[in-house]
PDB file of C-alpha atoms in Angstrom:
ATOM      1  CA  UNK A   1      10.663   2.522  14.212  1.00 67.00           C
ATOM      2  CA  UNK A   2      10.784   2.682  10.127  1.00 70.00           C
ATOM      3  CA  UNK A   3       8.844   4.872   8.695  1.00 83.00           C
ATOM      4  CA  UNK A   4       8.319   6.830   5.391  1.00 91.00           C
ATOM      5  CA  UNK A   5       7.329  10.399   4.864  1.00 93.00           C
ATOM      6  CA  UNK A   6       5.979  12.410   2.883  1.00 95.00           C
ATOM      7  CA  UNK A   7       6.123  16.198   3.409  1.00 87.00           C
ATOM      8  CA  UNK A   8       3.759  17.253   0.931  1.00 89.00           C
ATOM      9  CA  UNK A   9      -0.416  16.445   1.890  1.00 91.00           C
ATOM     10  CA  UNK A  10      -2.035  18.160  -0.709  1.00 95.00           C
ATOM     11  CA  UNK A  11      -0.688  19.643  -4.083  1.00 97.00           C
ATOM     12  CA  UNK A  12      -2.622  21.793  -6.666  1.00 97.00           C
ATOM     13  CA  UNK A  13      -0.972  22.254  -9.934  1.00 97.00           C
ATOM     14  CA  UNK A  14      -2.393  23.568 -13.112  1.00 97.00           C
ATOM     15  CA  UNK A  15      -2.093  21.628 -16.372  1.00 97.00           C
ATOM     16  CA  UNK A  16       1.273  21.459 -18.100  1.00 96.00           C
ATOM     17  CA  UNK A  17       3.614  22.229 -14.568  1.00 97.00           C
ATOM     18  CA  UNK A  18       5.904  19.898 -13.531  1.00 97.00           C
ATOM     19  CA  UNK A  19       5.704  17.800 -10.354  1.00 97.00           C
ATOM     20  CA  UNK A  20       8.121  16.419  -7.915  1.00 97.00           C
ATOM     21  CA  UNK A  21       6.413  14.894  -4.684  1.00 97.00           C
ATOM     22  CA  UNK A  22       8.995  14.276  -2.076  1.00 96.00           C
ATOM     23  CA  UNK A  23       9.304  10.895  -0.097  1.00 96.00           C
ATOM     24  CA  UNK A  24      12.041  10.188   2.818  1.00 95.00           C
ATOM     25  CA  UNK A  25      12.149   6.967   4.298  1.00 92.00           C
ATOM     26  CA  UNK A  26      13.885   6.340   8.115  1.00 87.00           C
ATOM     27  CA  UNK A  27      15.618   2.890   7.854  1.00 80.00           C
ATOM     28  CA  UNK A  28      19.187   1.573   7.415  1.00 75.00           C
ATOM     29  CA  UNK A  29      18.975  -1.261   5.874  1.00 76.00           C
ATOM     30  CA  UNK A  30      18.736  -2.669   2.013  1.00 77.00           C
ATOM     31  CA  UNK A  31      15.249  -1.306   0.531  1.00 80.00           C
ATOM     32  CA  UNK A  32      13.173  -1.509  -2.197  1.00 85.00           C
ATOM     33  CA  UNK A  33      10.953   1.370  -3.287  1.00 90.00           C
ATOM     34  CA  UNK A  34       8.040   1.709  -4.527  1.00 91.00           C
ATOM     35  CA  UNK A  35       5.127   4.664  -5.959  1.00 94.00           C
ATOM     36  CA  UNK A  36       1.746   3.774  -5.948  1.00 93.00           C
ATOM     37  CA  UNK A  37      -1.523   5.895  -7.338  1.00 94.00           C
ATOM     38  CA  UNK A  38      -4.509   5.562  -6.449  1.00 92.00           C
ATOM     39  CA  UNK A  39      -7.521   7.220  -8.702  1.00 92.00           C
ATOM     40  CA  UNK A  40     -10.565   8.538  -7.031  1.00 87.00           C
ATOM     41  CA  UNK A  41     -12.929   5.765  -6.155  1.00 83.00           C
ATOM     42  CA  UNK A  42      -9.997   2.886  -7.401  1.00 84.00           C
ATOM     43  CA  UNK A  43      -7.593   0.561  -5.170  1.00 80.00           C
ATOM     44  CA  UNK A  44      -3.815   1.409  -5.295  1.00 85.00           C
ATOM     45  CA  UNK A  45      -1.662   0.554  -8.691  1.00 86.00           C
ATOM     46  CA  UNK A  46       2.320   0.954  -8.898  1.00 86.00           C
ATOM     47  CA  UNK A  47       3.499   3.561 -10.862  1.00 92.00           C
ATOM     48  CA  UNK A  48       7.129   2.097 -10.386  1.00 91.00           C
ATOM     49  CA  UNK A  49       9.551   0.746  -8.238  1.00 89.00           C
ATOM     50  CA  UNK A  50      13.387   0.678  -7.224  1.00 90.00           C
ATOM     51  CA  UNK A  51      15.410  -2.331  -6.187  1.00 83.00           C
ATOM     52  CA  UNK A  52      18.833  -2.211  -8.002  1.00 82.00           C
ATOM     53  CA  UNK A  53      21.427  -0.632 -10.478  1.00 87.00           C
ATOM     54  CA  UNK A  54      20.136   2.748 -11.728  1.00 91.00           C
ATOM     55  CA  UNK A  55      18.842   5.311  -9.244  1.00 93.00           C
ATOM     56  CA  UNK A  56      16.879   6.861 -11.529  1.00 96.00           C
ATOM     57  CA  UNK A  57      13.577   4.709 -12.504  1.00 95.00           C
ATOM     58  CA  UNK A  58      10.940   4.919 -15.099  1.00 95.00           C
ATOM     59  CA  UNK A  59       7.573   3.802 -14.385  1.00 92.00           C
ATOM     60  CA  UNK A  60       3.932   4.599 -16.451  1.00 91.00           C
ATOM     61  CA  UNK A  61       2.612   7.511 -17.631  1.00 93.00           C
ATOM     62  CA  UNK A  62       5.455   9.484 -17.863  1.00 95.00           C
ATOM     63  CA  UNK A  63       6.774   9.088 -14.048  1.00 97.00           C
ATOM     64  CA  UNK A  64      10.299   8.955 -13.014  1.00 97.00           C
ATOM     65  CA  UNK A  65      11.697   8.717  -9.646  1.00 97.00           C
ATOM     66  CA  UNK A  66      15.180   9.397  -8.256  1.00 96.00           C
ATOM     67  CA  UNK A  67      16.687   7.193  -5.440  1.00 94.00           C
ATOM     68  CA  UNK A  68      19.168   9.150  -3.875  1.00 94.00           C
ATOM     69  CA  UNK A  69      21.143   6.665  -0.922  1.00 90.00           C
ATOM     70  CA  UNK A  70      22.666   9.578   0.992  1.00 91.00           C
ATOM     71  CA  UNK A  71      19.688  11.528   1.649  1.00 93.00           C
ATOM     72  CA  UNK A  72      17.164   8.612   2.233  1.00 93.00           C
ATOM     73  CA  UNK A  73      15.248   9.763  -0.680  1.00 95.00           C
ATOM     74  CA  UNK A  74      13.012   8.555  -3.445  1.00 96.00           C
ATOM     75  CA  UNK A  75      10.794  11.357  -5.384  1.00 97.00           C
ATOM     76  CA  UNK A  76       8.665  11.460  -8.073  1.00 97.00           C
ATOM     77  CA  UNK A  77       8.959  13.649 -10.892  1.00 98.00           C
ATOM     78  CA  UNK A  78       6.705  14.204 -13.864  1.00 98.00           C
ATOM     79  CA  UNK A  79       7.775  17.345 -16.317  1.00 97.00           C
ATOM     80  CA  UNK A  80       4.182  18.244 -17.271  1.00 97.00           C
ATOM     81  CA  UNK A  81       1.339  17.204 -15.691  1.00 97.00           C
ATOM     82  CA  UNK A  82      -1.838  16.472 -17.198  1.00 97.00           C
ATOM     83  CA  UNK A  83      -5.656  16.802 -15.663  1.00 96.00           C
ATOM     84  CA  UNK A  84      -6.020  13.131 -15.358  1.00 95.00           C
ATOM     85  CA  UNK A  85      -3.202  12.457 -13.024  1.00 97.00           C
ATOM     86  CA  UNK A  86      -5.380  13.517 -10.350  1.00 97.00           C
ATOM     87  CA  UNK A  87      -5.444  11.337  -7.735  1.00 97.00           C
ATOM     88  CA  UNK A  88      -3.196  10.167  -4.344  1.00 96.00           C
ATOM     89  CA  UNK A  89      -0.051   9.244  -4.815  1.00 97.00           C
ATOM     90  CA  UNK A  90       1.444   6.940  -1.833  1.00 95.00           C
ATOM     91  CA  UNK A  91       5.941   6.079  -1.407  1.00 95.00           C
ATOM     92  CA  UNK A  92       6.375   2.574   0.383  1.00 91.00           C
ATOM     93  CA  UNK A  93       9.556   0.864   1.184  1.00 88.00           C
ATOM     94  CA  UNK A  94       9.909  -3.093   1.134  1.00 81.00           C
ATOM     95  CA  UNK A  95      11.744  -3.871   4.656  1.00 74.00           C
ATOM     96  CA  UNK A  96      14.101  -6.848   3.375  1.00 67.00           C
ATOM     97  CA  UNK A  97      14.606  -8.260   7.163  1.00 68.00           C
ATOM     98  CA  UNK A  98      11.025  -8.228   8.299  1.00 69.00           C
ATOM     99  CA  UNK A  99       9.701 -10.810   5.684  1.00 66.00           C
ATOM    100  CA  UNK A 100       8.431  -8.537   3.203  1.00 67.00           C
ATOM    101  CA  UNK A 101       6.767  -5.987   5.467  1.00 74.00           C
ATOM    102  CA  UNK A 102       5.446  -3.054   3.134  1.00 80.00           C
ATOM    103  CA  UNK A 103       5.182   0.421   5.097  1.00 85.00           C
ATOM    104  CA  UNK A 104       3.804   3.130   3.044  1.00 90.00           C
ATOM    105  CA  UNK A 105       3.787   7.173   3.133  1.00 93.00           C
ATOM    106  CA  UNK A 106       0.594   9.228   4.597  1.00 92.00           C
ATOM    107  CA  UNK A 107      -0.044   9.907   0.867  1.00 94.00           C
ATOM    108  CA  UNK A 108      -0.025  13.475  -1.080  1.00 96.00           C
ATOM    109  CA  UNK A 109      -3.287  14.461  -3.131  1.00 96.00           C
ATOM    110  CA  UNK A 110      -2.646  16.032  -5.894  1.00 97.00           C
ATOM    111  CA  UNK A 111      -4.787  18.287  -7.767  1.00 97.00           C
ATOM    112  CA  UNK A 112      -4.193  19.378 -11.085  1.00 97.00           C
ATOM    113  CA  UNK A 113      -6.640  22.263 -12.572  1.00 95.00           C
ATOM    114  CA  UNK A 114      -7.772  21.983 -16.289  1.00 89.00           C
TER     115      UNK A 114
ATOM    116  CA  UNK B   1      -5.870  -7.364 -12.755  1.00 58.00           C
ATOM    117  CA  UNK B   2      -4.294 -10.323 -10.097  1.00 68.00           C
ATOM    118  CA  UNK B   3      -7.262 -12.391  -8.898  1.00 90.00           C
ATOM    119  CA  UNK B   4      -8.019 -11.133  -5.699  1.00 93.00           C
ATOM    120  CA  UNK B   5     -11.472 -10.823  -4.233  1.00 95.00           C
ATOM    121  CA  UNK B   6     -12.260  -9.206  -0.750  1.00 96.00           C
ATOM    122  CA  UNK B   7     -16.142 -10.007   0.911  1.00 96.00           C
ATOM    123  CA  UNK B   8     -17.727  -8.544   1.808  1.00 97.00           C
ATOM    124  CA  UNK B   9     -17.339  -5.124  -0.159  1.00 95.00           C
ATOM    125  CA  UNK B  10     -19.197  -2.606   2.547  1.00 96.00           C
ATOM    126  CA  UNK B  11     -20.362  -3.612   5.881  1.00 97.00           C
ATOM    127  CA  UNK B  12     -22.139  -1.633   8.822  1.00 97.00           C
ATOM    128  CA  UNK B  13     -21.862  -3.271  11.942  1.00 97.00           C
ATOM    129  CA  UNK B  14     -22.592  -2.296  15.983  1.00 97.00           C
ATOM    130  CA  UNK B  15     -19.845  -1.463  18.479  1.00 97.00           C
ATOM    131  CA  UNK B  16     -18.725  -5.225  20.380  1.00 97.00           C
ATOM    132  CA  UNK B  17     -19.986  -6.818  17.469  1.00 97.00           C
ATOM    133  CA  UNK B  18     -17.170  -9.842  15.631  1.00 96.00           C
ATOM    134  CA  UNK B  19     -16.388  -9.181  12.435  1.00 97.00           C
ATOM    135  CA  UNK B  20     -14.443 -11.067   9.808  1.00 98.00           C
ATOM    136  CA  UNK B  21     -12.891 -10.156   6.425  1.00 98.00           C
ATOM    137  CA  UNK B  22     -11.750 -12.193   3.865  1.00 98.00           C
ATOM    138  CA  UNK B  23      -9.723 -12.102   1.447  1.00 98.00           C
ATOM    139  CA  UNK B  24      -9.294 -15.012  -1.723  1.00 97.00           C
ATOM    140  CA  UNK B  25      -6.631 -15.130  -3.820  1.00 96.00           C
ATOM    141  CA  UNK B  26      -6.441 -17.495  -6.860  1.00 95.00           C
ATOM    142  CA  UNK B  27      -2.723 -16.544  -7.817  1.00 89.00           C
ATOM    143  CA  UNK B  28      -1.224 -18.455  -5.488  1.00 90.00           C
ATOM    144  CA  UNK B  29       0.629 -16.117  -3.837  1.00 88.00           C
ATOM    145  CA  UNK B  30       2.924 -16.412  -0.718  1.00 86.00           C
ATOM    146  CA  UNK B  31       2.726 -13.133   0.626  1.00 86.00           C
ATOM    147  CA  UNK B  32      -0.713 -11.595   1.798  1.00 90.00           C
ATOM    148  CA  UNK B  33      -1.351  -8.300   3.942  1.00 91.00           C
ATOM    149  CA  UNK B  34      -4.071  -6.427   5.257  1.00 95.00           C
ATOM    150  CA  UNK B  35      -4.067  -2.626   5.022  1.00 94.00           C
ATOM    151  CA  UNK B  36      -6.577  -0.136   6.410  1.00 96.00           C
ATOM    152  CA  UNK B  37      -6.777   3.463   5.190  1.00 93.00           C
ATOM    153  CA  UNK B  38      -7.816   6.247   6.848  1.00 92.00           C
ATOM    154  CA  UNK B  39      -7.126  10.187   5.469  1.00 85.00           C
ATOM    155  CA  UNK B  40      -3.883  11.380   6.490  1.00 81.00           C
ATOM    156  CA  UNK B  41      -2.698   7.913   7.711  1.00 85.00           C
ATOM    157  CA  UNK B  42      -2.309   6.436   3.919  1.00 85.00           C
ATOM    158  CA  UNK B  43      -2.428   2.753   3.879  1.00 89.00           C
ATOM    159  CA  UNK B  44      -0.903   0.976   7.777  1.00 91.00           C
ATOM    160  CA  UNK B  45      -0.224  -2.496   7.393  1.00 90.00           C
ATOM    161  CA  UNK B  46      -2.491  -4.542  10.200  1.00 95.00           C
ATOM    162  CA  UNK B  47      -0.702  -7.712   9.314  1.00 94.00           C
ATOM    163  CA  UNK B  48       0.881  -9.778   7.041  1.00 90.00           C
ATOM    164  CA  UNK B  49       1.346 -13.617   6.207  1.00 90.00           C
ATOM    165  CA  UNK B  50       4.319 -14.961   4.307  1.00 85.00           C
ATOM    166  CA  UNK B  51       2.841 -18.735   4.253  1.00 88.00           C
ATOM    167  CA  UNK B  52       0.366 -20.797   5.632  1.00 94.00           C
ATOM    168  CA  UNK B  53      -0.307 -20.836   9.012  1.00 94.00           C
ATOM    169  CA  UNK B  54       2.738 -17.851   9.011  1.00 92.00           C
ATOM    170  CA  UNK B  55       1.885 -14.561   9.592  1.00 93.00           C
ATOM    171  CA  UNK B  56       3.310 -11.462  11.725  1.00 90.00           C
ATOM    172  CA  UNK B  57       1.770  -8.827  13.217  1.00 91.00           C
ATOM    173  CA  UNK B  58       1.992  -4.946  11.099  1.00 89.00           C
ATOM    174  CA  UNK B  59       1.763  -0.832  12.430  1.00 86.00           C
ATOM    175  CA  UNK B  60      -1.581  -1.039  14.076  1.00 94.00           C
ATOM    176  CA  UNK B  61      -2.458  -4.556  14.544  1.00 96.00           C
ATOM    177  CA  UNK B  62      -4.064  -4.695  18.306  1.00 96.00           C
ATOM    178  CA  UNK B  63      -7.650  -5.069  18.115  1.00 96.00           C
ATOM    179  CA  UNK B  64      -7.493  -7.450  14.952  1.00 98.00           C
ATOM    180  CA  UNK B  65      -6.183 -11.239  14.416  1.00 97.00           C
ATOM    181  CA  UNK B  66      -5.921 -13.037  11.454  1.00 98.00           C
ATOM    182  CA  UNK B  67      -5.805 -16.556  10.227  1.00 98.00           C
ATOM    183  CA  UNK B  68      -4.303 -18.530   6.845  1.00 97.00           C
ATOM    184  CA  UNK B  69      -5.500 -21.643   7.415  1.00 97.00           C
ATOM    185  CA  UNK B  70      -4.619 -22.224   3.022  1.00 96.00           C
ATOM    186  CA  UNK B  71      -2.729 -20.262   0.388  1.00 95.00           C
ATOM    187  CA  UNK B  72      -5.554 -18.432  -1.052  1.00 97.00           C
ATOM    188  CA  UNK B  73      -7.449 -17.115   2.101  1.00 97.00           C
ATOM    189  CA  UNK B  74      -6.324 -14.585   4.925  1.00 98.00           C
ATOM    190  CA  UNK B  75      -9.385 -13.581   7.314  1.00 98.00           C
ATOM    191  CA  UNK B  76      -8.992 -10.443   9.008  1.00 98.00           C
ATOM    192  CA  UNK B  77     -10.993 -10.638  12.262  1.00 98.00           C
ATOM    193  CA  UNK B  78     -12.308  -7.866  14.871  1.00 97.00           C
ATOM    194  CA  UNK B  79     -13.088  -9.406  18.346  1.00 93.00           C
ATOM    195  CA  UNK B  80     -15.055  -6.436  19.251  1.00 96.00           C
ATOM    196  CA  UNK B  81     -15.869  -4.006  16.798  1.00 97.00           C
ATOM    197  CA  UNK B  82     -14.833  -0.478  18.074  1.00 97.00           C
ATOM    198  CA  UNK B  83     -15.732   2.780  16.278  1.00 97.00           C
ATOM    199  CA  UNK B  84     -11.957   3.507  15.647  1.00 96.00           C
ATOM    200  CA  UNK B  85     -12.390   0.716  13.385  1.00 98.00           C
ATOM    201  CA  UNK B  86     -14.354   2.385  10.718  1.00 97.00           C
ATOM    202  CA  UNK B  87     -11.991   2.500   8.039  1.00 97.00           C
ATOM    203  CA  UNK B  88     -11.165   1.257   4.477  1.00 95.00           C
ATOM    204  CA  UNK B  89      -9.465  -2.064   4.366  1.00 96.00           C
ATOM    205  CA  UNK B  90      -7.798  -3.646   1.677  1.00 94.00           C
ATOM    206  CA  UNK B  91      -5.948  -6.696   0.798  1.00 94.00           C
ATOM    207  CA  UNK B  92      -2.913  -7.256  -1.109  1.00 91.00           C
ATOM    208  CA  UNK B  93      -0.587 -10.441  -2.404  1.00 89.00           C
ATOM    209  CA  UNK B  94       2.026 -10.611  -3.702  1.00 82.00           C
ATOM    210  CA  UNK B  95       4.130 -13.356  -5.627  1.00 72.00           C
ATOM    211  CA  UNK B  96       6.441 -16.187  -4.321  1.00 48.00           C
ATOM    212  CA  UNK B  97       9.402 -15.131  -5.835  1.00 45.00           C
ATOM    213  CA  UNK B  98      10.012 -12.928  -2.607  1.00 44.00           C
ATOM    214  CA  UNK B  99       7.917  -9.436  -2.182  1.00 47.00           C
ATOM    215  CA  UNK B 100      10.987  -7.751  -2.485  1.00 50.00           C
ATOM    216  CA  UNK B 101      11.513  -7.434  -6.245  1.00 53.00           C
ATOM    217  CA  UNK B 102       7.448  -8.064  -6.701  1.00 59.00           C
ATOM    218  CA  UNK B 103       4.988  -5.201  -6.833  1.00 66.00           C
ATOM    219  CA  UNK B 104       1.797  -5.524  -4.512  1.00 76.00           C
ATOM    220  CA  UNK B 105      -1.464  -6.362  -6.396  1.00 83.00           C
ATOM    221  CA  UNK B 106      -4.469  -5.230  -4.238  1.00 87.00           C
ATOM    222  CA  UNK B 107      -7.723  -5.984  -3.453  1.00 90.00           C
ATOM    223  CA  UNK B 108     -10.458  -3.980  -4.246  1.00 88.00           C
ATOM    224  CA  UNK B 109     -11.212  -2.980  -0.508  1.00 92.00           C
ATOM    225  CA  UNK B 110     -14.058  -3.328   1.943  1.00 95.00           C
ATOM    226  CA  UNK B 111     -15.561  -0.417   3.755  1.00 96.00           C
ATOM    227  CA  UNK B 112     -16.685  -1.066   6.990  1.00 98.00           C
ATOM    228  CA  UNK B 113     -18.402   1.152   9.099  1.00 97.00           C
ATOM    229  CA  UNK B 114     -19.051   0.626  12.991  1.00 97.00           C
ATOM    230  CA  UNK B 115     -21.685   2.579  14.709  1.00 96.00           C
TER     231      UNK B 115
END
């Protein structure tokens, strides 16, 4: 069965560190990727998303994410991390054969200390 | 913010008891899911509709059925209420140019509890 993971549950980080939460998805087909966030107490909002050309993709606040084929791959990356980017931070992959069928990540909290 | 409501917003409800969600949508939207979350699971899709009177069944869908009778409303229903059901669901669309190249806009989620 498809299925996404990601390794990391719970991340503390102090102000100013950078960040890379991993995400490995288990499907062969064509995908489209996706990072989500959700703030305490707030419903999910994308952060960005792959679906062609450049592996490497740009979303808001200063995210990127790298799609790397080979290794079934798509992390998130932020150079310095600020206080308000707490929150959970969920990877989902678009199945393109099973009508549009979103499956997302367990999720990884991450903490970052003032 | 896409216009999607979800009613009701928090419900408490008895074990064997029916209980139906909805979800409206005034974007007119072909593709609509239901999602529960539960810590450590993230979000599992229940199921999903890609049209009227079209949908498909998600991860975890025994125990629910649902029903898009028009384009703006998918109704999530539990037969029989179990306790396994307490959970966070939430609704999401998204546009008909094909989910695939279309982020998910989501609800803003109903908590239902079942004693």
């Amino acid at each position: 069965a498809q299925s996404v993971s990601q390794h990391n549950h719970h991340v503390i980080l102090s102000e100013a560190a950078s960040l890379e939460l991993g995400c490995n998805y288990s499907y062969g087909g064509t995908v489209n990727l996706f990072w989500y966030v959700q703030y305490p107490g707030q419903h999910l909002q994308l952060l960005l998303k792959y679906f062609s050309g450049d592996p490497l993709v740009k979303g808001i606040k200063g995210f990127e994410a790298e799609f790397i084929k080979s290794k079934f791959s798509f992390n998130l990356r932020k150079p310095s991390v600020q206080w308000s980017d707490t929150a959970e931070y969920f990877c989902a992959v678009i199945l393109y054969n099973q009508g549009g069928k979103l499956i997302f990540g367990q999720g990884t909290e991450l903490s970052v200390k003032p | 913010d896409a216009g999607i409501t979800q009613s009701p917003r928090h419900k408490v409800t008895e074990t064997g008891t029916p209980v139906t969600l909805r979800c409206h949508q005034t974007e007119n939207h072909r593709y609509m899911y239901w999602y529960r979350q539960d810590p450590g699971h993230g979000l599992r899709l229940i199921h999903y509709s890609y049209g009227v009177k079209d949908t498909d069944k998600g991860e975890v869908s025994d125990g629910y059925s649902v029903s898009r009778s028009k384009t703006e409303d998918f109704l999530l229903t539990l037969e029989s209420a179990t306790s396994s059901q307490t959970s966070v669901y939430f609704c999401a669309i998204s546009d008909r140019q094909g989910s695939y190249n279309s982020p998910l806009h989501f609800g803003n989620g109903t908590r239902l509890t079942v004693t």
